[in-house]
Coordinates of C-alpha atoms in Angstrom, one line a residue:
Chain A
M9 CA 0.0 0.0 0.0
R10 CA 1.4 3.4 -1.0
R11 CA 1.3 6.1 1.6
A12 CA 0.3 9.7 0.7
N13 CA 3.2 11.8 1.8
L14 CA 2.0 14.0 4.6
M15 CA 5.1 16.2 4.4
I16 CA 4.2 17.0 0.8
G17 CA 0.7 18.0 1.8
A18 CA 2.1 20.5 4.2
V19 CA 4.7 21.8 1.8
T20 CA 2.1 22.1 -1.0
A21 CA -0.3 24.1 1.1
A22 CA 2.5 26.4 2.1
G23 CA 3.6 26.6 -1.6
I24 CA 0.1 27.6 -2.8
L25 CA -0.1 30.3 -0.1
A26 CA 3.3 31.7 -1.0
A27 CA 2.8 31.5 -4.8
S28 CA -0.3 33.4 -5.5
P29 CA 0.3 37.1 -5.8
A30 CA -2.0 39.1 -8.2
G31 CA -1.4 39.1 -11.9
A32 CA 0.1 36.6 -14.4
E33 CA 2.5 34.4 -12.5
E34 CA 5.5 32.4 -13.4
P35 CA 4.6 28.7 -13.0
S36 CA 5.8 27.3 -9.7
G37 CA 8.1 24.3 -9.4
K38 CA 5.2 22.2 -8.3
Q39 CA 3.0 23.2 -11.2
L40 CA 5.8 22.3 -13.6
Y41 CA 6.4 19.0 -11.9
D42 CA 2.7 18.2 -12.0
L43 CA 2.5 18.9 -15.7
F44 CA 5.7 17.3 -16.9
C45 CA 6.9 14.8 -14.3
T46 CA 4.1 13.1 -12.5
Q47 CA 3.0 11.2 -15.6
C48 CA 6.0 8.9 -14.8
H49 CA 7.2 9.8 -11.4
G50 CA 3.8 9.8 -9.7
V51 CA 1.4 12.4 -8.3
N52 CA 3.3 12.2 -5.0
G53 CA 6.8 11.8 -6.5
D54 CA 7.3 8.2 -5.3
G55 CA 8.1 6.8 -8.8
W56 CA 4.8 5.0 -9.4
G57 CA 3.2 7.3 -12.1
L58 CA 0.4 6.5 -14.5
N59 CA 2.9 5.3 -17.2
T60 CA 4.7 2.7 -15.1
G61 CA 2.4 -0.2 -15.8
D62 CA 4.4 -1.2 -18.9
I63 CA 7.7 0.7 -18.6
R64 CA 11.2 -0.9 -19.0
V65 CA 13.0 1.1 -16.3
L66 CA 11.3 2.4 -13.2
P67 CA 11.4 6.1 -12.7
R68 CA 13.4 7.4 -9.7
D69 CA 11.5 7.7 -6.4
H70 CA 11.9 11.4 -5.7
T71 CA 10.8 10.9 -2.0
E72 CA 13.8 8.6 -1.3
K73 CA 16.0 10.7 1.0
A74 CA 19.3 8.9 0.8
E75 CA 19.3 8.5 -3.0
M76 CA 18.3 12.0 -3.6
A77 CA 20.7 13.4 -1.1
A78 CA 23.5 11.6 -3.0
R79 CA 22.8 13.8 -6.0
T80 CA 23.9 17.4 -6.3
D81 CA 21.6 20.1 -7.6
D82 CA 23.8 20.4 -10.7
H83 CA 23.4 16.7 -11.4
L84 CA 19.6 17.0 -11.0
F85 CA 19.6 20.0 -13.3
K86 CA 21.6 18.2 -15.9
A87 CA 19.4 15.1 -15.8
I88 CA 16.2 17.2 -16.2
K89 CA 17.6 19.5 -18.9
H90 CA 19.4 16.9 -21.1
G91 CA 17.7 13.7 -20.1
G92 CA 18.7 10.4 -18.5
T93 CA 21.4 9.7 -21.1
A94 CA 23.3 12.8 -20.1
V95 CA 23.9 11.3 -16.6
N96 CA 24.4 7.7 -17.8
K97 CA 20.8 6.7 -17.0
S98 CA 17.9 5.4 -19.1
N99 CA 16.7 7.3 -22.2
L100 CA 13.2 6.8 -20.7
M101 CA 14.0 9.8 -18.7
P102 CA 13.4 12.5 -21.4
A103 CA 15.3 15.8 -22.0
W104 CA 13.1 18.8 -20.9
D105 CA 15.1 21.6 -22.4
A106 CA 12.4 22.4 -25.0
N107 CA 9.6 22.5 -22.3
M108 CA 11.2 24.7 -19.7
T109 CA 13.6 27.6 -19.3
D110 CA 16.7 27.1 -17.2
A111 CA 15.1 29.2 -14.4
E112 CA 12.1 27.0 -14.5
I113 CA 14.2 23.8 -14.3
R114 CA 15.9 25.3 -11.2
R115 CA 12.5 25.8 -9.6
V116 CA 11.8 22.1 -10.4
V117 CA 15.1 21.1 -8.7
A118 CA 14.1 23.2 -5.6
Y119 CA 10.7 21.3 -5.6
L120 CA 12.6 18.0 -5.8
R121 CA 14.3 19.0 -2.6
E122 CA 11.0 19.6 -1.0
L123 CA 9.7 16.2 -2.2
C124 CA 12.7 14.4 -0.7
D125 CA 12.9 16.8 2.3
C126 CA 16.6 16.7 1.8
S127 CA 19.6 18.6 0.4
A128 CA 22.7 17.3 -1.4
D129 CA 25.2 15.6 1.0
Chain B
M133 CA -18.6 18.0 -50.6
W134 CA -22.1 18.1 -49.2
G135 CA -24.1 15.4 -51.1
Q136 CA -22.8 12.5 -49.0
P137 CA -24.2 9.0 -49.4
R138 CA -25.8 8.7 -46.0
R139 CA -28.4 11.4 -46.7
G140 CA -31.6 10.5 -48.6
P141 CA -32.1 11.9 -52.1
W142 CA -34.6 14.5 -50.9
T143 CA -32.3 15.9 -48.2
S144 CA -29.5 16.0 -50.7
L145 CA -31.6 17.9 -53.2
L146 CA -32.7 20.3 -50.6
F147 CA -29.1 20.8 -49.5
A148 CA -27.9 21.4 -53.0
A149 CA -30.7 24.0 -53.5
L150 CA -29.8 25.7 -50.3
L151 CA -26.1 25.7 -51.1
A152 CA -26.7 27.0 -54.6
T153 CA -28.6 30.0 -53.2
S154 CA -26.6 30.6 -50.1
G155 CA -23.1 29.1 -50.0
Q156 CA -22.0 31.9 -47.7
A157 CA -24.8 31.2 -45.3
G158 CA -23.8 27.5 -45.2
A159 CA -20.3 28.4 -44.1
A160 CA -21.6 30.9 -41.5
D161 CA -24.0 28.2 -40.3
S162 CA -21.2 25.6 -39.8
K163 CA -19.2 28.1 -37.9
A164 CA -22.1 29.0 -35.7
F165 CA -22.8 25.3 -35.1
V166 CA -19.2 24.6 -34.0
E167 CA -19.1 27.7 -31.8
G168 CA -22.3 26.8 -30.2
E169 CA -21.6 23.1 -29.6
C170 CA -17.9 22.8 -29.2
A171 CA -16.5 26.0 -27.7
Q172 CA -17.6 25.2 -24.2
C173 CA -14.9 22.5 -24.1
H174 CA -12.5 23.2 -27.0
T175 CA -10.4 26.2 -27.9
L176 CA -11.2 27.4 -31.4
E177 CA -9.0 30.4 -31.5
K178 CA -5.2 30.6 -31.1
P179 CA -4.6 31.5 -27.4
A180 CA -3.0 34.9 -26.8
E181 CA -0.6 33.2 -24.3
F182 CA 0.6 29.6 -23.9
T183 CA 0.7 29.0 -20.2
V184 CA 1.3 26.1 -17.9
E185 CA -1.9 27.0 -16.2
R186 CA -3.8 26.7 -19.4
M187 CA -2.5 23.2 -19.8
L188 CA -3.3 22.2 -16.3
N189 CA -6.9 23.4 -16.7
R190 CA -7.7 22.6 -20.3
E191 CA -10.8 20.5 -20.6
A192 CA -10.3 19.2 -24.2
P193 CA -7.6 19.2 -26.9
D194 CA -7.3 22.4 -28.9
L195 CA -9.2 22.6 -32.2
Y196 CA -7.9 26.0 -33.4
Y197 CA -5.5 24.2 -35.8
A198 CA -7.9 21.3 -36.7
G199 CA -7.5 22.1 -40.4
N200 CA -3.8 21.6 -40.2
K201 CA -4.1 18.3 -38.4
F202 CA -7.1 16.1 -39.2
R203 CA -8.3 14.0 -42.1
R204 CA -11.7 15.3 -42.9
E205 CA -13.2 11.9 -43.4
W206 CA -11.9 10.8 -40.0
L207 CA -13.6 13.8 -38.4
V208 CA -16.9 13.1 -40.0
E209 CA -16.8 9.4 -38.9
W210 CA -15.4 9.9 -35.4
L211 CA -17.9 12.7 -34.5
Q212 CA -20.8 10.3 -35.1
E213 CA -19.1 7.5 -33.2
P214 CA -16.4 8.9 -31.0
K215 CA -14.0 6.5 -29.3
R216 CA -11.5 7.4 -26.6
I217 CA -8.1 8.7 -27.9
R218 CA -6.4 9.8 -24.7
P219 CA -6.6 6.9 -22.1
A220 CA -6.2 9.3 -19.2
G221 CA -8.0 12.4 -20.6
T222 CA -6.7 15.6 -22.0
Y223 CA -4.4 16.3 -19.0
F224 CA -4.0 13.1 -17.0
G225 CA -3.4 15.2 -13.8
Q226 CA -7.1 16.1 -13.6
N227 CA -8.0 12.4 -13.5
V228 CA -5.4 10.3 -11.8
V229 CA -5.6 9.2 -8.2
M230 CA -3.1 7.1 -6.3
G231 CA -3.9 3.4 -6.6
D232 CA -2.4 0.6 -4.4
E233 CA 0.4 -0.1 -6.8
R234 CA 0.6 3.0 -9.0
D235 CA -1.4 6.0 -10.1
I236 CA -4.6 5.0 -12.0
V237 CA -7.5 6.7 -13.7
P238 CA -10.7 5.4 -12.1
D239 CA -13.1 3.8 -14.6
D240 CA -15.9 6.3 -14.0
K241 CA -13.7 9.3 -14.2
L242 CA -13.9 10.0 -18.0
E243 CA -17.0 11.1 -19.7
P244 CA -17.8 9.8 -23.2
H245 CA -17.5 12.3 -26.0
P246 CA -20.8 13.7 -27.3
A247 CA -21.9 12.0 -30.5
Y248 CA -23.5 13.9 -33.4
S249 CA -25.7 13.2 -36.4
A250 CA -24.2 12.7 -39.9
E251 CA -25.3 16.2 -40.9
E252 CA -23.9 17.8 -37.8
A253 CA -20.6 16.0 -38.2
E254 CA -20.4 17.2 -41.8
K255 CA -21.1 20.7 -40.7
A256 CA -18.5 20.6 -37.9
A257 CA -15.9 19.1 -40.3
E258 CA -16.5 21.8 -42.9
Y259 CA -15.7 24.5 -40.4
L260 CA -12.9 22.8 -38.6
M261 CA -11.0 22.2 -41.9
T262 CA -10.9 26.0 -42.4
L263 CA -8.9 26.5 -39.2
R264 CA -5.3 26.5 -40.5
P265 CA -3.0 28.9 -38.7
Y266 CA 0.0 26.6 -39.2
D267 CA 0.1 26.1 -42.9
D268 CA 3.8 27.1 -42.7
L269 CA 4.6 24.2 -40.4
I270 CA 2.8 21.8 -42.6
A271 CA 4.7 23.0 -45.7
E272 CA 8.0 22.4 -43.9
A273 CA 7.2 18.7 -43.2
S274 CA 9.0 16.4 -45.5
Y275 CA 7.2 13.1 -45.1
Q276 CA 8.1 10.4 -47.6
E277 CA 6.1 7.1 -47.7
K278 CA 8.5 4.2 -47.2
P279 CA 8.1 0.6 -46.2
V280 CA 8.9 -0.4 -42.6
S281 CA 9.5 -3.6 -40.7
G282 CA 7.0 -3.9 -37.9
M283 CA 9.7 -5.5 -35.7
M284 CA 12.2 -2.8 -36.2
G285 CA 9.6 -0.1 -36.0
K286 CA 8.4 -1.4 -32.6
M287 CA 12.0 -1.6 -31.3
N288 CA 12.6 1.9 -32.5
F289 CA 9.4 3.4 -31.1
G290 CA 10.1 1.6 -27.8
K291 CA 13.6 0.8 -26.7
F292 CA 15.5 3.3 -28.9
K293 CA 13.3 6.4 -28.8
G294 CA 11.3 5.7 -25.6
C295 CA 8.0 6.9 -27.2
D296 CA 6.1 4.0 -25.7
A297 CA 6.6 5.4 -22.2
C298 CA 3.7 7.7 -22.8
H299 CA 1.9 6.3 -25.9
Q300 CA 0.1 3.1 -26.7
P301 CA 1.6 1.6 -29.9
T302 CA -1.0 -1.2 -29.7
P303 CA -4.0 -1.4 -27.5
G304 CA -3.0 -2.4 -23.9
T305 CA 0.7 -1.8 -24.3
G306 CA 2.8 1.3 -23.5
G307 CA 2.1 4.4 -21.5
L308 CA -1.2 6.2 -20.8
S309 CA -0.5 9.9 -20.5
G310 CA -0.4 10.7 -24.3
P311 CA -2.9 10.0 -27.1
E312 CA -2.9 6.4 -28.4
V313 CA -0.9 6.3 -31.5
H314 CA -2.2 3.1 -33.2
T315 CA -5.0 5.3 -34.6
A316 CA -2.9 8.4 -35.1
F317 CA -2.3 7.9 -38.9
A318 CA -6.1 7.5 -39.5
R319 CA -6.8 10.7 -37.6
A320 CA -4.1 13.0 -38.8
T321 CA -2.2 13.7 -42.0
P322 CA 1.3 12.4 -42.2
E323 CA 2.6 16.0 -42.5
F324 CA 1.0 16.9 -39.2
L325 CA 2.5 13.8 -37.5
F326 CA 5.9 14.5 -39.0
S327 CA 5.8 18.1 -37.9
F328 CA 4.5 17.3 -34.4
I329 CA 7.1 14.6 -33.7
K330 CA 9.9 16.8 -35.1
N331 CA 8.9 19.8 -32.9
P332 CA 5.9 19.4 -30.6
Q333 CA 6.6 22.8 -29.0
A334 CA 6.0 24.5 -32.4
W335 CA 2.4 23.3 -32.0
E336 CA 2.0 23.8 -28.3
P337 CA 4.8 25.4 -26.4
R338 CA 3.7 23.9 -23.1
T339 CA 2.8 20.4 -24.3
F340 CA 4.0 17.8 -21.9
M341 CA 5.5 15.8 -24.7
P342 CA 9.2 16.4 -24.7
N343 CA 11.1 17.4 -27.8
P344 CA 12.7 14.1 -28.9
G345 CA 15.5 16.0 -30.9
L346 CA 15.4 13.8 -34.0
N347 CA 16.5 14.5 -37.6
D348 CA 14.2 14.3 -40.6
G349 CA 15.2 10.7 -41.4
E350 CA 14.4 9.5 -37.9
V351 CA 11.1 11.3 -37.8
N352 CA 10.2 9.9 -41.2
K353 CA 10.8 6.4 -39.9
L354 CA 8.5 7.0 -36.9
V355 CA 5.7 8.4 -39.1
N356 CA 6.0 5.4 -41.4
Y357 CA 5.7 3.1 -38.4
L358 CA 2.5 4.9 -37.4
R359 CA 1.2 4.2 -40.9
F360 CA 2.2 0.6 -40.5
L361 CA 0.3 0.4 -37.2
S362 CA -2.8 1.9 -38.8
E363 CA -2.7 -0.8 -41.5
E364 CA -2.4 -3.7 -39.1

């Protein structure tokens, strides 16, 4: 049985409060993650997304503290921008450079740190 | 275009007479029909801004470039007997919930598409085919029909290019977040498929399909594989 991550609930609520000033906003790290990443990595980031029923390599569990802490922010940035093959991982992790600006990718990296509740070792 | 086989001779005659006297009114009528019936869910005009928020909240795929994408005969047929194309809906995030093993879309979550009469479907197709803001992208697409091996095509679509992570190449295999592709060649022109695979962001800057970064030859192989799938 998968557990909903209570931490994320708390973080998300705080994120929504913090990220709604008036006017057209930049998408938040969470919004970008919801749109682009949850299809494989799961709505709670645990790696069990909608697309994993028939996938050859399982997506990373972004809530796994030890594994995520072993990766630097630069490593995460590179994996997201240029895809799995850029960090010697599966090509099933796509390159997102056409979908997001560098600044947006950095916000996604910051959101990954919220999901794992960790920083790089 | 109008006197299609399904209509009785009287209706056809009537239609022909109407068209002869008021071709303009016919076009205006099909526009009014689509705007009245479809705009509540579908975007019919190019959005002023392409935002992430729009993608998160979109209720249906965009139709404002329908004339650059679809085969007219498919539109007419599908609108009378619509079948699901996107197994998880337009944006999966609106429909997925956490299941015991993985995220799932509950069976009762997705509404069937409204079905229309033959006449309404013709009317809708007539107007939709006039929506062509991206003629330039279609003109750039250099599709060439070539034979493909099903085995190689499958390996390429799967293992080598990773497309099957999000798309179903055959019913019941592959990923669920994108449209099924075994029916794509029947729905859309090869030029659209070529152009979209080559640069999805040219069609929708915030689409959640990544840009696969392929050259024309690689794209052509994939489009030919989609043709192969439609012929199976």
